[in-house]
mmCIF file of C-alpha atoms in Angstrom:
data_model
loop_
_atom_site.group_PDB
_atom_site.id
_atom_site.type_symbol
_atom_site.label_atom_id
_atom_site.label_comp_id
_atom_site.label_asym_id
_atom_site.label_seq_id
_atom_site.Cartn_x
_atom_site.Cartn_y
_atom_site.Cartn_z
ATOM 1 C CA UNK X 1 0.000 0.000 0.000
ATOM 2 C CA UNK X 2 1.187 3.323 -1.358
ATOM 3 C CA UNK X 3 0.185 6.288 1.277
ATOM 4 C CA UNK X 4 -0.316 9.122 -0.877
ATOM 5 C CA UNK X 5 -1.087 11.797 1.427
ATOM 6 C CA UNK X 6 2.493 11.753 2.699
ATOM 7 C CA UNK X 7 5.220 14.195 1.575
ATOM 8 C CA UNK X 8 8.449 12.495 0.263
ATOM 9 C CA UNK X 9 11.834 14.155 0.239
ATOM 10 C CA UNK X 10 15.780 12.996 -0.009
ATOM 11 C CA UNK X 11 18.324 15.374 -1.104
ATOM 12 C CA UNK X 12 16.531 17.592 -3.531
ATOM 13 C CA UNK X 13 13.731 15.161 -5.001
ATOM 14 C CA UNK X 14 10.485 15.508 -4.029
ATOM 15 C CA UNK X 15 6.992 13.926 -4.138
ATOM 16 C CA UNK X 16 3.839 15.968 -2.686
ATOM 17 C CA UNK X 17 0.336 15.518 -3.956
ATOM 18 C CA UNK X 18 -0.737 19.164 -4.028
ATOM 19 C CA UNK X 19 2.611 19.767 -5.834
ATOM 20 C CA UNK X 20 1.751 17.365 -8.757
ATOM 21 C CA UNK X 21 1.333 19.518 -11.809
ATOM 22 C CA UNK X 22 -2.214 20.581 -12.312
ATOM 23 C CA UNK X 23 -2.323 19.779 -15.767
ATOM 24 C CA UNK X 24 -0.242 16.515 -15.353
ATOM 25 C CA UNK X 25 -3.382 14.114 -17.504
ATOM 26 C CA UNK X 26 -3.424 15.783 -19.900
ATOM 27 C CA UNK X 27 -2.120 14.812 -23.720
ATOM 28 C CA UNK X 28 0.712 17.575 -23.942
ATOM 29 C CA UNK X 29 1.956 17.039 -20.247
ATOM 30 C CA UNK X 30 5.461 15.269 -19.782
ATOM 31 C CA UNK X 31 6.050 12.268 -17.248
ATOM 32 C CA UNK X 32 7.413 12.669 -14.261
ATOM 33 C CA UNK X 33 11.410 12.649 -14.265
ATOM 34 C CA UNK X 34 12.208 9.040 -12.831
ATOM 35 C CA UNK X 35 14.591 9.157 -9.334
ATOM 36 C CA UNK X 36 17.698 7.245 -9.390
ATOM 37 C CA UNK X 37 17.166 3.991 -7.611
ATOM 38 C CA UNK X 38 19.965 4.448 -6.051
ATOM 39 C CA UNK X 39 19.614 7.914 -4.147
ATOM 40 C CA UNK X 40 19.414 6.312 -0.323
ATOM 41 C CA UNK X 41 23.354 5.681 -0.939
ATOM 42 C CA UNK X 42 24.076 9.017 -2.195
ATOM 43 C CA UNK X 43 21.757 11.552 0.276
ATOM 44 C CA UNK X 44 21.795 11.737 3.963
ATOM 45 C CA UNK X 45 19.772 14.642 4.150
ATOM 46 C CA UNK X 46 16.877 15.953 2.649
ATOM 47 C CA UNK X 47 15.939 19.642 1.543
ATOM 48 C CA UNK X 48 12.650 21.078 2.049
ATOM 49 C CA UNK X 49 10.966 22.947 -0.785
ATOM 50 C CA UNK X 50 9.517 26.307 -0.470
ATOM 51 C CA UNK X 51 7.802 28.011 1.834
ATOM 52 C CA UNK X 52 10.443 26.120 4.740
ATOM 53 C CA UNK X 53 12.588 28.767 6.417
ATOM 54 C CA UNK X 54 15.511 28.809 5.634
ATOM 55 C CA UNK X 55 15.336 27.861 2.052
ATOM 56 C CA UNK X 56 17.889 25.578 1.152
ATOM 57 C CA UNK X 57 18.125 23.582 4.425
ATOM 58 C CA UNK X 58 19.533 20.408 4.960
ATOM 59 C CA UNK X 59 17.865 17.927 7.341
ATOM 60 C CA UNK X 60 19.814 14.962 8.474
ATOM 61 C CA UNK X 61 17.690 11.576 7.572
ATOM 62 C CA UNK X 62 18.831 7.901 9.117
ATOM 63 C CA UNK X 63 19.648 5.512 6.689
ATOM 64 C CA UNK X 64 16.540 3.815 7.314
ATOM 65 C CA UNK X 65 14.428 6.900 6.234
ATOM 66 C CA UNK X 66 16.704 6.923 3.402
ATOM 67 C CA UNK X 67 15.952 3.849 2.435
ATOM 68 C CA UNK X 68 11.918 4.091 3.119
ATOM 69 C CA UNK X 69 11.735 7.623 1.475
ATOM 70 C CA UNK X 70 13.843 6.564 -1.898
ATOM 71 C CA UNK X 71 11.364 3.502 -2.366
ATOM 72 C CA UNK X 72 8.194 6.035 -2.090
ATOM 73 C CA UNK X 73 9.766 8.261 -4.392
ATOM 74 C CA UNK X 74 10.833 5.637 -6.745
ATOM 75 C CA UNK X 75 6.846 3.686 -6.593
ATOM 76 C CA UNK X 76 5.250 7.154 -6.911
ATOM 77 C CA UNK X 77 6.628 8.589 -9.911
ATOM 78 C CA UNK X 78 6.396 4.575 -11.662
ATOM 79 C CA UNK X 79 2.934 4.755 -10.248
ATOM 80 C CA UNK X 80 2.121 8.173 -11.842
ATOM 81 C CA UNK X 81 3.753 7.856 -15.148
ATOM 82 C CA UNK X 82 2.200 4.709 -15.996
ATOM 83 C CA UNK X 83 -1.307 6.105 -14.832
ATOM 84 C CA UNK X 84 -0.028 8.928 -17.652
ATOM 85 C CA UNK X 85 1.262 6.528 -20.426
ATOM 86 C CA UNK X 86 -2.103 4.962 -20.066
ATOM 87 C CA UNK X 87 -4.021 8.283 -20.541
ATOM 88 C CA UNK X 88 -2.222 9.133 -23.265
ATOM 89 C CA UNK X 89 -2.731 5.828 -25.000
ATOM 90 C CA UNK X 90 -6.521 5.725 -24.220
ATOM 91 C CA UNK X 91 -7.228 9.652 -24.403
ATOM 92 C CA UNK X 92 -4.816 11.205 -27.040
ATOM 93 C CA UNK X 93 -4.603 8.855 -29.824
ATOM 94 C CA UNK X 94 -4.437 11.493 -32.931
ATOM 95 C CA UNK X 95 -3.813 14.503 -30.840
ATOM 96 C CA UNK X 96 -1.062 16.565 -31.971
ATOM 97 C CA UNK X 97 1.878 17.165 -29.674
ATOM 98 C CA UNK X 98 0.814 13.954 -27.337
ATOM 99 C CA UNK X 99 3.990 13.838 -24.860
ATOM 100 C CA UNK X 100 5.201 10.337 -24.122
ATOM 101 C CA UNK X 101 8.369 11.810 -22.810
#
């Protein structure tokens, strides 16, 4: 089970549902940039996005939350751009500028 209602952070990748672009299903929309798999071995820390004070900040993470937070953000974009790819096959066959990228 996927809980989507958490936000996901290491280093500088994020997942947040109210941050998903609004116009993400739609035919000229590109997928979602996939996150290394292997991110938990590079990042000890992740970075809060705007509006956190002070922007830029570094918050340590355990190696277990690492670990848990790169497997969210790895399922969650897979999870989104094959709920896109499908879209796009089903919804923008013969639509100009269709974006399977």
């Amino acid at each position: 089970v996927l809980h989507h209602c958490q936000r996901y952070m290491l280093g500088k990748h994020f997942f947040g549902k109210r941050r998903l672009p609004k116009d993400f299903f739609t035919c000229e929309s590109p997928m979602l940039i996939d996150v290394p798999g292997d991110i938990a071995l590079k990042y000890d820390y992740r970075i809060p996005p705007p509006p956190h004070k002070p922007p830029g900040e570094k918050k340590p993470v355990t190696k277990k939350v690492a670990k848990r937070e790169t497997f969210m953000l790895c399922a969650l974009t897979a999870a989104l751009n094959e709920a896109s790819d499908y879209f796009k096959r089903h919804a923008c066959e013969g639509v100009t500028g269709t974006n399977f990228s």
